[in-house]
XYZ file of C-alpha atoms in Angstrom:
727
model
C -30.115 70.697 33.360
C -31.858 72.655 36.173
C -28.718 74.727 36.837
C -28.462 75.702 33.151
C -32.113 76.792 33.084
C -31.653 78.880 36.272
C -28.611 80.615 34.761
C -30.562 81.378 31.574
C -33.541 82.715 33.539
C -31.282 85.052 35.569
C -29.626 86.275 32.372
C -32.967 86.960 30.694
C -34.269 88.810 33.783
C -31.158 91.010 33.863
C -31.583 91.707 30.163
C -35.266 92.597 30.717
C -34.432 94.990 33.545
C -31.909 96.736 31.310
C -34.516 97.006 28.559
C -37.065 98.431 31.022
C -34.574 101.057 32.334
C -33.716 102.028 28.788
C -37.430 102.337 27.970
C -38.024 104.546 31.016
C -35.168 106.818 29.931
C -36.643 107.074 26.447
C -40.068 108.038 27.840
C -38.572 110.874 29.889
C -36.771 112.226 26.868
C -39.990 112.031 24.854
C -41.864 114.002 27.547
C -39.367 116.853 27.261
C -39.550 116.930 23.471
C -43.285 116.287 23.179
C -43.800 119.404 21.138
C -41.411 118.123 18.550
C -42.936 114.665 17.845
C -46.357 113.910 16.552
C -48.826 111.333 17.923
C -47.910 108.922 15.068
C -44.384 108.809 16.317
C -45.612 107.859 19.797
C -47.600 104.982 18.378
C -44.506 103.763 16.556
C -42.347 103.917 19.680
C -44.999 102.064 21.650
C -44.826 99.248 19.095
C -41.059 99.388 19.049
C -40.674 98.996 22.839
C -43.039 96.354 24.173
C -44.855 96.638 27.476
C -43.708 94.661 30.533
C -46.504 92.085 30.276
C -45.428 91.395 26.690
C -41.799 91.010 27.805
C -42.745 88.413 30.446
C -44.691 86.410 27.873
C -41.654 86.449 25.583
C -39.393 85.241 28.389
C -41.792 82.428 29.285
C -41.898 81.268 25.647
C -38.093 81.347 25.344
C -37.663 79.424 28.575
C -40.138 76.735 27.544
C -38.393 76.328 24.168
C -34.987 76.069 25.870
C -36.275 73.479 28.345
C -37.630 71.443 25.412
C -34.307 71.576 23.542
C -32.218 70.644 26.596
C -34.544 67.730 27.435
C -34.290 66.387 23.867
C -30.490 66.566 23.945
C -30.316 64.660 27.244
C -32.677 62.010 25.879
C -30.484 61.639 22.805
C -27.359 61.267 24.979
C -29.093 58.638 27.133
C -30.426 56.587 24.214
C -27.029 55.122 23.072
C -26.266 53.998 26.637
C -29.622 52.280 26.976
C -29.335 50.690 23.551
C -25.770 49.510 24.284
C -26.914 47.719 27.428
C -29.889 46.254 25.613
C -27.795 45.170 22.587
C -25.346 43.048 24.677
C -25.846 39.563 23.314
C -26.111 36.723 25.814
C -23.859 33.805 24.910
C -24.460 30.384 26.437
C -21.162 28.664 27.185
C -19.965 25.576 29.045
C -16.701 24.406 30.560
C -14.434 22.660 28.086
C -16.018 23.974 24.913
C -13.826 24.101 21.832
C -12.728 27.150 19.842
C -15.142 26.226 17.065
C -18.060 25.771 19.495
C -17.371 29.145 21.146
C -17.234 30.925 17.780
C -20.509 29.256 16.757
C -22.186 30.253 20.053
C -21.039 33.880 19.556
C -22.093 33.776 15.874
C -18.623 34.990 14.990
C -15.721 33.743 12.929
C -13.026 31.581 14.572
C -10.517 34.387 13.921
C -12.498 36.538 16.370
C -11.685 34.036 19.141
C -7.996 33.992 18.159
C -7.847 37.831 18.157
C -9.398 37.968 21.624
C -6.728 35.609 22.961
C -3.804 37.640 21.614
C -1.411 38.987 24.273
C -2.540 36.323 26.737
C -0.754 33.248 28.126
C -2.495 31.042 25.544
C -0.241 29.606 22.828
C -2.147 30.735 19.722
C 0.052 28.696 17.368
C -0.932 25.407 19.015
C -4.628 26.350 19.230
C -6.834 24.585 16.687
C -10.551 24.601 15.933
C -11.144 21.468 18.026
C -8.922 22.585 20.925
C -10.660 22.876 24.285
C -10.633 26.235 26.081
C -10.248 26.767 29.791
C -12.867 28.692 31.789
C -10.571 31.725 32.149
C -10.069 32.089 28.393
C -13.774 31.614 27.601
C -14.547 34.538 29.923
C -11.755 36.599 28.322
C -13.097 36.055 24.792
C -16.695 36.934 25.779
C -15.540 40.037 27.647
C -13.412 41.346 24.775
C -16.247 40.687 22.304
C -18.623 42.896 24.326
C -21.074 40.117 25.019
C -22.791 38.750 28.108
C -21.809 35.395 29.606
C -24.289 32.699 30.539
C -23.004 29.410 31.907
C -24.891 26.293 31.017
C -24.412 22.766 32.330
C -21.328 20.996 31.065
C -22.217 19.838 27.588
C -20.391 16.569 27.980
C -22.220 15.807 31.226
C -25.618 15.667 29.563
C -26.988 12.321 30.524
C -27.513 9.935 27.673
C -29.186 6.611 27.916
C -26.748 3.715 27.982
C -27.219 1.836 24.710
C -24.427 -0.696 25.217
C -24.896 -4.441 24.853
C -24.141 -6.497 27.963
C -23.820 -10.133 28.879
C -26.859 -12.102 29.977
C -27.295 -13.066 33.635
C -25.960 -16.426 34.737
C -27.945 -19.301 33.239
C -30.020 -21.779 35.228
C -27.664 -24.667 36.218
C -30.280 -27.095 34.899
C -29.759 -25.743 31.373
C -25.971 -26.213 31.415
C -24.365 -29.088 29.523
C -20.742 -30.374 29.635
C -18.344 -28.697 27.204
C -14.835 -29.309 25.905
C -11.953 -27.668 27.796
C -10.113 -24.745 26.239
C -6.407 -25.379 26.776
C -3.617 -22.876 26.113
C -0.067 -24.097 25.444
C 2.451 -21.595 26.839
C 6.174 -21.462 27.485
C 9.507 -20.044 26.371
C 10.404 -19.650 22.707
C 11.801 -22.800 21.040
C 10.801 -25.111 23.893
C 8.675 -27.223 21.526
C 5.118 -25.964 22.094
C 3.968 -26.139 18.469
C 5.742 -29.461 17.813
C 3.951 -30.891 20.827
C 0.627 -29.730 19.408
C 1.574 -31.179 16.003
C 1.815 -34.617 17.561
C -1.598 -34.242 19.128
C -3.088 -33.023 15.839
C -0.887 -35.257 13.684
C -0.068 -32.264 11.437
C 3.056 -30.320 10.517
C 2.272 -26.799 11.699
C 5.775 -26.082 13.040
C 7.403 -26.871 9.685
C 5.269 -24.232 7.993
C 6.067 -21.435 10.456
C 8.662 -18.806 9.587
C 11.908 -19.391 11.445
C 10.339 -22.329 13.289
C 8.645 -20.005 15.824
C 4.942 -19.309 16.357
C 3.956 -15.699 15.747
C 0.154 -15.880 16.110
C -2.371 -17.475 18.401
C -3.527 -20.649 16.696
C -6.901 -22.143 17.750
C -7.448 -25.860 17.030
C -10.027 -28.476 17.981
C -8.304 -31.814 18.633
C -10.252 -35.104 18.820
C -8.555 -37.768 20.934
C -8.856 -41.556 20.302
C -11.016 -41.784 23.431
C -13.595 -39.511 21.773
C -12.839 -36.497 23.967
C -12.362 -33.125 22.314
C -9.983 -30.387 23.432
C -9.714 -26.866 22.024
C -6.028 -25.897 21.990
C -4.652 -22.356 21.770
C -0.989 -22.212 20.721
C 0.546 -18.900 21.832
C 3.879 -17.412 20.708
C 6.789 -17.819 23.102
C 8.838 -14.921 21.745
C 9.274 -11.956 24.080
C 7.523 -9.668 21.581
C 4.194 -11.444 22.006
C 3.520 -10.879 25.715
C 0.070 -9.365 25.037
C -0.943 -12.429 23.001
C 0.045 -14.769 25.833
C -1.911 -12.708 28.345
C -4.950 -12.795 26.054
C -4.638 -16.567 25.654
C -4.571 -17.008 29.428
C -7.764 -14.980 29.861
C -9.947 -17.168 27.592
C -8.634 -20.554 28.687
C -9.644 -23.183 31.258
C -6.292 -24.975 31.578
C -2.707 -23.962 30.752
C -0.138 -26.530 29.603
C 3.211 -25.049 30.572
C 5.938 -26.428 28.295
C 9.497 -26.339 29.668
C 12.489 -27.880 27.876
C 14.254 -30.436 30.087
C 17.665 -29.379 28.747
C 17.056 -25.631 29.060
C 15.076 -25.197 32.274
C 13.029 -22.201 33.387
C 13.505 -19.159 31.145
C 12.178 -15.592 30.974
C 8.976 -16.341 29.035
C 8.372 -19.395 31.256
C 8.193 -17.112 34.289
C 5.974 -14.676 32.391
C 3.583 -17.491 31.421
C 3.333 -18.577 35.071
C 2.442 -15.010 36.021
C -0.269 -14.851 33.330
C -1.744 -18.101 34.674
C -1.803 -16.708 38.212
C -3.384 -13.434 37.087
C -6.131 -15.333 35.223
C -6.453 -17.911 38.078
C -6.091 -20.809 35.635
C -4.694 -24.232 36.721
C -1.443 -25.507 35.183
C -0.382 -28.869 33.754
C 3.424 -29.099 33.422
C 4.806 -30.681 30.236
C 8.573 -31.251 30.540
C 9.592 -31.564 26.882
C 12.732 -32.846 25.115
C 13.177 -35.668 27.624
C 14.671 -37.777 24.809
C 17.874 -35.689 24.899
C 20.925 -36.972 26.740
C 21.377 -33.707 28.653
C 17.720 -33.618 29.787
C 17.191 -33.112 33.543
C 13.429 -33.078 34.417
C 14.081 -32.999 38.180
C 16.105 -29.811 37.795
C 13.127 -28.189 36.036
C 10.754 -29.161 38.864
C 13.117 -27.732 41.474
C 13.531 -24.467 39.552
C 9.740 -24.077 39.351
C 9.455 -24.249 43.150
C 10.860 -20.707 43.261
C 7.761 -19.530 41.315
C 5.173 -21.375 43.473
C 4.633 -24.118 40.882
C 4.782 -27.240 43.068
C 4.539 -30.597 41.285
C 2.769 -33.622 42.760
C 6.174 -35.268 43.381
C 6.951 -32.457 45.848
C 3.538 -32.463 47.573
C 1.808 -29.951 45.276
C -1.199 -30.171 42.965
C 0.473 -29.541 39.588
C 0.607 -32.603 37.325
C 4.003 -33.059 35.611
C 4.293 -35.202 32.473
C 7.662 -36.065 30.894
C 7.197 -35.928 27.115
C 9.097 -35.757 23.868
C 7.253 -33.822 21.182
C 9.758 -34.969 18.587
C 9.313 -38.723 19.159
C 5.755 -38.569 20.513
C 6.582 -40.214 23.849
C 3.919 -39.844 26.572
C 1.673 -37.618 24.431
C -1.456 -39.582 25.390
C -0.484 -39.314 29.058
C -0.418 -35.522 28.669
C -3.857 -35.556 26.999
C -5.276 -37.800 29.747
C -3.883 -35.499 32.454
C -5.583 -32.561 30.762
C -8.925 -34.390 30.462
C -8.712 -35.493 34.119
C -8.183 -31.898 35.249
C -11.085 -30.745 33.033
C -13.396 -33.321 34.655
C -12.397 -32.059 38.094
C -13.240 -28.494 37.004
C -16.722 -29.668 35.785
C -16.722 -27.370 32.765
C -20.249 -26.597 31.535
C -21.907 -24.038 29.267
C -25.340 -22.857 28.113
C -25.819 -23.660 24.376
C -29.047 -21.642 24.119
C -29.778 -17.937 23.723
C -27.662 -15.113 22.311
C -24.016 -15.909 21.575
C -21.136 -14.774 23.766
C -17.481 -15.258 22.841
C -14.007 -13.739 22.535
C -12.015 -12.611 19.498
C -8.717 -14.514 19.386
C -7.297 -13.016 16.185
C -8.285 -10.724 13.287
C -6.913 -10.640 9.752
C -7.827 -9.785 6.160
C -8.476 -12.493 3.599
C -8.640 -11.678 -0.107
C -12.175 -12.154 -1.326
C -13.504 -12.513 2.220
C -12.664 -9.171 3.820
C -12.128 -8.903 7.583
C -12.030 -12.334 9.249
C -11.858 -13.179 12.948
C -10.914 -16.336 14.814
C -13.104 -16.611 17.900
C -13.890 -18.955 20.788
C -17.608 -19.371 21.492
C -18.286 -19.345 25.242
C -22.082 -19.326 25.407
C -24.952 -19.920 22.987
C -24.732 -21.435 19.504
C -23.488 -19.330 16.595
C -25.321 -19.740 13.291
C -25.267 -18.115 9.880
C -27.139 -14.786 9.821
C -26.454 -13.956 13.483
C -25.784 -10.276 14.257
C -22.641 -9.849 16.371
C -20.979 -6.891 18.086
C -17.309 -6.863 19.128
C -15.605 -3.703 20.349
C -16.495 -0.898 17.938
C -17.405 -3.133 15.005
C -20.305 -5.410 14.125
C -21.014 -8.251 11.722
C -23.787 -10.199 10.103
C -22.360 -13.716 9.894
C -22.101 -14.664 6.203
C -19.868 -17.693 6.598
C -18.215 -19.812 9.325
C -15.320 -22.251 9.015
C -13.141 -24.397 11.280
C -9.318 -24.505 11.626
C -9.112 -26.703 8.504
C -10.966 -24.039 6.457
C -14.023 -26.287 6.235
C -17.390 -24.481 6.145
C -19.576 -25.234 9.162
C -23.231 -24.423 9.896
C -23.015 -23.792 13.621
C -20.487 -23.365 16.414
C -21.126 -24.550 19.968
C -19.426 -23.458 23.245
C -15.640 -24.090 23.463
C -15.437 -24.354 19.676
C -12.915 -22.250 17.707
C -14.485 -20.729 14.597
C -13.588 -18.343 11.792
C -16.246 -15.663 11.202
C -16.759 -13.723 7.949
C -19.045 -10.695 7.606
C -17.445 -7.989 9.758
C -17.926 -4.352 8.744
C -14.694 -3.266 10.471
C -11.774 -4.936 12.212
C -12.501 -5.981 15.794
C -9.416 -6.031 17.998
C -7.989 -9.261 19.347
C -9.363 -9.852 22.840
C -12.682 -8.034 22.218
C -15.808 -9.579 23.686
C -18.344 -10.885 21.153
C -22.057 -10.406 21.933
C -25.056 -11.291 19.777
C -27.805 -8.666 19.350
C -31.265 -8.888 17.861
C -30.928 -6.718 14.725
C -28.638 -4.623 12.554
C -30.072 -1.279 13.837
C -29.388 -2.453 17.386
C -25.804 -3.386 16.404
C -25.243 0.068 14.903
C -26.696 1.637 18.055
C -24.276 -0.299 20.280
C -21.268 0.584 18.115
C -22.308 4.261 18.047
C -22.640 4.290 21.838
C -19.198 2.726 22.322
C -17.597 5.257 19.982
C -19.376 8.036 21.892
C -18.026 6.693 25.191
C -14.513 6.558 23.754
C -14.838 10.137 22.519
C -16.031 11.299 25.956
C -13.103 9.593 27.603
C -10.710 11.253 25.176
C -12.323 14.661 25.810
C -11.908 14.144 29.542
C -8.229 13.321 29.084
C -7.797 16.368 26.826
C -9.381 18.632 29.457
C -7.058 17.290 32.121
C -4.080 17.870 29.829
C -5.256 21.418 29.049
C -5.641 22.177 32.753
C -2.158 20.840 33.416
C -0.673 22.936 30.598
C -2.541 26.027 31.817
C -1.076 25.629 35.295
C 2.391 25.241 33.790
C 1.928 28.437 31.725
C 0.659 30.342 34.767
C 3.600 29.189 36.867
C 6.069 30.120 34.105
C 4.387 33.527 33.739
C 4.551 34.110 37.511
C 8.250 33.194 37.622
C 8.970 35.466 34.641
C 7.253 38.383 36.385
C 9.231 37.751 39.551
C 12.425 37.572 37.513
C 11.839 40.815 35.597
C 9.949 42.690 38.315
C 12.998 44.311 39.932
C 14.775 45.165 36.647
C 14.785 48.495 34.872
C 12.638 48.558 31.738
C 15.703 48.803 29.506
C 17.333 45.729 31.064
C 14.028 43.881 30.893
C 13.613 44.703 27.204
C 17.162 43.603 26.411
C 16.698 40.208 28.134
C 13.409 39.625 26.287
C 15.093 40.527 23.003
C 17.854 37.945 23.617
C 15.312 35.231 24.460
C 13.278 36.034 21.358
C 16.407 35.913 19.220
C 17.257 32.452 20.546
C 13.732 31.256 19.687
C 13.858 32.423 16.069
C 12.446 29.867 13.594
C 14.891 27.674 11.715
C 15.932 28.562 8.221
C 14.707 26.237 5.436
C 18.125 24.548 5.176
C 18.245 23.987 8.931
C 14.715 22.587 8.853
C 15.650 20.149 6.116
C 18.610 19.005 8.165
C 16.492 18.583 11.294
C 13.789 16.552 9.537
C 16.325 13.867 8.644
C 16.642 13.047 12.349
C 13.185 11.471 12.417
C 11.956 8.147 11.072
C 8.270 8.014 10.062
C 7.122 4.393 9.609
C 4.037 2.521 8.423
C 3.338 -0.913 9.928
C 1.280 -3.546 8.093
C 0.704 -7.023 9.515
C -1.179 -10.159 8.566
C -3.260 -10.248 11.760
C -4.289 -7.734 14.404
C -2.234 -9.470 17.112
C 0.991 -9.184 15.114
C 0.490 -5.455 14.602
C -0.294 -5.127 18.308
C 2.949 -6.938 19.210
C 5.029 -4.656 16.964
C 3.374 -1.535 18.362
C 4.003 -2.772 21.915
C 7.693 -3.100 21.076
C 7.680 0.420 19.619
C 6.244 1.689 22.907
C 9.550 0.723 24.542
C 11.455 3.148 22.275
C 13.424 5.477 24.541
C 15.962 7.073 22.182
C 13.903 10.025 20.928
C 16.795 12.331 21.829
C 18.772 10.605 19.075
C 16.074 10.099 16.441
C 12.302 10.511 16.600
C 10.353 7.347 15.778
C 6.997 8.432 14.321
C 4.180 5.963 13.626
C 2.258 7.347 10.648
C -0.163 4.450 10.166
C -0.686 0.817 11.164
C -3.114 -1.733 9.826
C -3.889 -5.291 8.816
C -3.544 -6.584 5.263
C -1.203 -6.461 2.287
C 0.622 -3.261 1.380
C -1.531 -1.034 -0.843
C -1.048 2.005 -3.062
C -2.437 4.203 -0.271
C 0.357 3.025 2.021
C 2.943 3.962 -0.608
C 1.376 7.407 -1.099
C 1.319 7.966 2.656
C 4.973 6.937 2.983
C 5.911 9.282 0.120
C 4.115 12.199 1.803
C 5.858 11.682 5.151
C 9.183 10.456 3.674
C 8.723 7.270 5.654
C 9.485 3.549 5.450
C 6.903 0.748 5.125
C 7.428 -2.364 7.268
C 5.394 -5.435 6.401
C 5.091 -8.480 8.652
C 3.872 -11.685 6.984
C 2.216 -9.624 4.217
C 2.852 -9.219 0.509
C 3.511 -6.277 -1.793
C 2.575 -6.930 -5.426
C 4.873 -6.141 -8.338
C 2.811 -3.079 -9.255
C 3.078 -1.761 -5.674
C 6.837 -2.380 -5.535
C 7.375 -0.628 -8.877
C 5.299 2.333 -7.690
C 7.293 2.493 -4.441
C 10.617 2.359 -6.322
C 9.460 5.157 -8.605
C 8.468 7.322 -5.638
C 11.591 6.512 -3.627
C 9.717 4.667 -0.864
C 11.382 1.778 0.979
C 9.286 -1.372 1.527
C 10.783 -3.879 3.970
C 9.057 -7.255 4.302
C 9.783 -9.737 7.090
C 8.496 -13.127 8.215
C 10.164 -13.171 11.654
C 9.406 -10.434 14.152
C 12.882 -10.034 15.645
C 14.335 -9.635 12.125
C 11.899 -6.775 11.576
C 12.970 -5.110 14.833
C 16.656 -5.532 13.931
C 15.977 -3.909 10.551
C 14.173 -1.056 12.330
C 17.169 -0.566 14.622
C 19.499 -0.418 11.603
C 17.257 2.146 9.894
C 17.214 4.285 13.046
C 21.012 4.040 13.282
C 21.376 5.185 9.670
C 19.533 8.402 10.576
C 22.056 9.293 13.270
C 25.078 11.513 12.565
C 28.361 9.657 12.210
C 30.661 9.404 15.212
C 34.227 10.659 14.757
C 36.693 8.195 16.273
C 40.404 8.765 16.822
C 42.760 5.981 15.730
C 46.278 6.251 17.162
C 49.084 5.879 14.597
C 52.118 6.488 16.811
C 53.324 7.785 20.186
C 56.530 9.651 21.134
C 58.059 10.949 24.375
C 59.696 14.371 24.742
C 63.254 13.925 25.978
C 64.546 17.513 25.573
C 63.314 21.003 24.722
C 65.098 23.865 22.965
C 64.338 26.725 20.584
C 65.590 27.838 17.204
C 65.575 31.246 15.562
C 63.670 31.699 12.338
C 64.013 35.253 11.160
C 63.125 37.405 14.140
C 61.070 34.720 15.918
C 62.108 32.013 18.313
C 60.329 28.733 17.659
C 60.124 26.101 20.462
C 61.273 22.626 19.383
C 60.752 19.288 21.136
C 63.345 16.527 20.909
C 61.397 13.251 20.832
C 61.841 9.504 20.528
C 59.109 7.396 18.924
C 58.000 4.739 21.421
C 55.191 3.104 19.451
C 54.043 3.062 15.839
C 55.185 5.952 13.690
C 54.745 9.715 13.372
C 53.378 10.973 10.048
C 53.710 14.698 9.434
C 50.453 14.952 7.396
C 48.316 13.491 10.213
C 46.899 15.209 13.296
C 48.786 15.429 16.605
C 47.983 16.080 20.242
C 50.161 16.992 23.226
C 49.410 15.137 26.463
C 50.674 16.240 29.864
C 49.836 14.307 33.034
C 47.062 12.472 31.226
C 45.364 15.662 29.960
C 45.259 16.860 26.357
C 46.546 20.452 26.294
C 46.825 20.906 22.526
C 45.496 19.470 19.268
C 46.606 20.449 15.797
C 49.264 19.801 13.151
C 53.074 20.064 12.859
C 55.033 22.848 11.162
C 58.183 20.786 10.857
C 59.379 17.249 11.501
C 63.143 16.606 11.248
C 65.546 13.720 11.760
C 68.906 15.356 12.525
C 68.875 18.168 9.932
C 66.736 16.445 7.303
C 63.025 17.210 6.794
C 61.155 13.926 6.639
C 57.475 12.927 6.529
C 57.568 9.702 8.576
C 59.478 8.758 11.747
C 59.359 5.113 12.803
C 59.618 3.372 16.191
C 62.931 3.897 18.064
C 64.041 6.909 15.969
C 64.750 10.371 17.368
C 63.286 13.525 15.846
C 62.672 17.196 16.418
C 59.261 18.759 15.856
C 57.540 22.106 16.197
C 53.797 22.823 16.486
C 51.498 25.177 14.603
C 50.924 27.133 17.819
C 53.922 29.046 19.156
C 52.493 29.743 22.627
C 52.573 26.074 23.643
C 55.593 25.270 25.824
C 57.075 21.760 25.864
C 58.128 19.966 29.021
C 60.296 16.925 29.367
C 58.076 13.905 29.965
C 55.191 15.134 27.789
C 53.781 12.731 25.204
C 53.134 13.433 21.533
C 50.424 11.291 19.921
C 49.922 11.029 16.176
C 46.351 10.052 15.203
C 43.807 10.137 12.416
C 40.043 10.755 12.597
C 37.595 8.308 11.030
C 33.836 8.631 10.745
C 32.011 5.577 12.117
C 28.311 4.866 11.742
C 26.460 5.478 15.008
C 24.231 2.831 16.554
C 20.920 3.576 18.271
C 20.887 3.110 22.040
C 17.351 1.647 21.921
C 17.210 -1.876 23.339
C 13.822 -3.571 22.720
C 14.646 -6.203 25.331
C 15.397 -9.311 23.256
């Protein structure tokens, strides 16, 4: 600004000097011609040409006005810069915030965040409103939006008071009273566990079970003639129910290991021993089926030595009882051995204070809603108690025993059915009594919050892993294209983009058929858990995707049918029903409903359904084989056609079928024949031992003596999934 003013001042001074020189010249001319002009003219000229002092005043005024104008312009030019720095909005962000949270903090639309992340390494297509953003991309969005960044403490790390319910401290030994032992019967499938329990209960549970195998944990209180009471848990022996057996071992005091004397130690026997060791629970060995002629109890004892189960006969501490569940032999001896072991363990419990227990099983009962079977471990459960288990809570409306008889209270070691749950607790969840319904809701809310935080943490770790993968891929791509000319680089990128073009609608429809969406419904929570555990072993996704749309407990409903219709899926029901109305609705909508009572039948059906989604395999079936004994050529028009002289060694050659030429064990040609002749006659079939001449549909193929000609046909065979669930 100062330089401009100096230039203007110099210019005005030069102009003033010129004006003064011109005025001096005019005065001299006027002096010479004074006689010509009058005094009035002189006055006029004096007004016309101002005096020097007037000129200086004019210059000063002009300069001051110019300075004022220049200063105003510079202020105007500075104002936008100042306002732009002042108008930068400060946005408070934190690590791991979602797209939606960032947009809300910026007071912008979510699309603004997406636009800012264009032309970056972020996959915009996979980014959703609840997706977590990495620190780098949060900074990028704020920068491109012209805002100021302010980091706050990690939102998820804000300390919240722990509202969870916990177990009480250990009770005073003086308050403890003796309790009944909780005994779990475990062993291999079909070794007679449930039949053994039937004899103790004098019931017919095994006869009522589908396929004669147990598929749930059954909890029963058995009263012996001596007056002693034992709570028995009958676990499934089938391989599919490993989680149930593990759960049974965790809540028990004693395990009765049932091994068939004619079958010996099997896979689930070994697994049951391992569960007992993990839970540090003592074992009583029941060698069953001793009434059979082929029974060998000593062989069983010797086999168990390999798994550190040493019977008393061999110097160990494991009691072994030879029984027959079918005839009832030695059943009381088994019960007495169990009671003796329980007395040695000195099992006691506190019957006072808030209730503590474990959920054994959950299921839905019509008219009752969610129902759980539980074992009470501490306190006394009464009607009206407020319970929390997992992420659900209940106000006890009704309690009943294993015979469906309503009871008023349940003491420690007692199995009980509980009605009044708001949601389904999972099998194995710990039951705790709280003082009120608001407190129960508070506990459930806290547990859901903890689960959400854990999921967010896992998501952040996954995002960080994906980000590193993208950065590494980007670095490798830059290294790959860095030395190439821009034209070569553009051509390679074009080819890659062309390969990644989206599928056409027809191709999409064809690809969707190679996936099987399923809905699983079971009678109890443990059954659904067992099926889902089996599905976790699925390892044939390269053949057909197995997609779990929904799983739940209870009969099949209209919502399940609608869901299956939406996803073009199949509904599998285990020990549940589908009413006539539901089945008619499913048939109308083209939805398959498959009901099963035995778990391995359900898995077999699932394998068949997966196999039906696979493309058929083309198999070659050999019809006949011939050896080339001589080669020659014939002239047809202007062309020479090679001909092979053959003898059929096996089967027959049929002209209409497909052929292949084999040389030294390698197939060098596949196709069809142009001609097949016996002597000079064209024929369609040549049988074993006959000679023939044949020519191929490809003239460039040369025959050699010793080559083999094979006639075959192609048949489409249904493929079978490679998934093996392990049983």
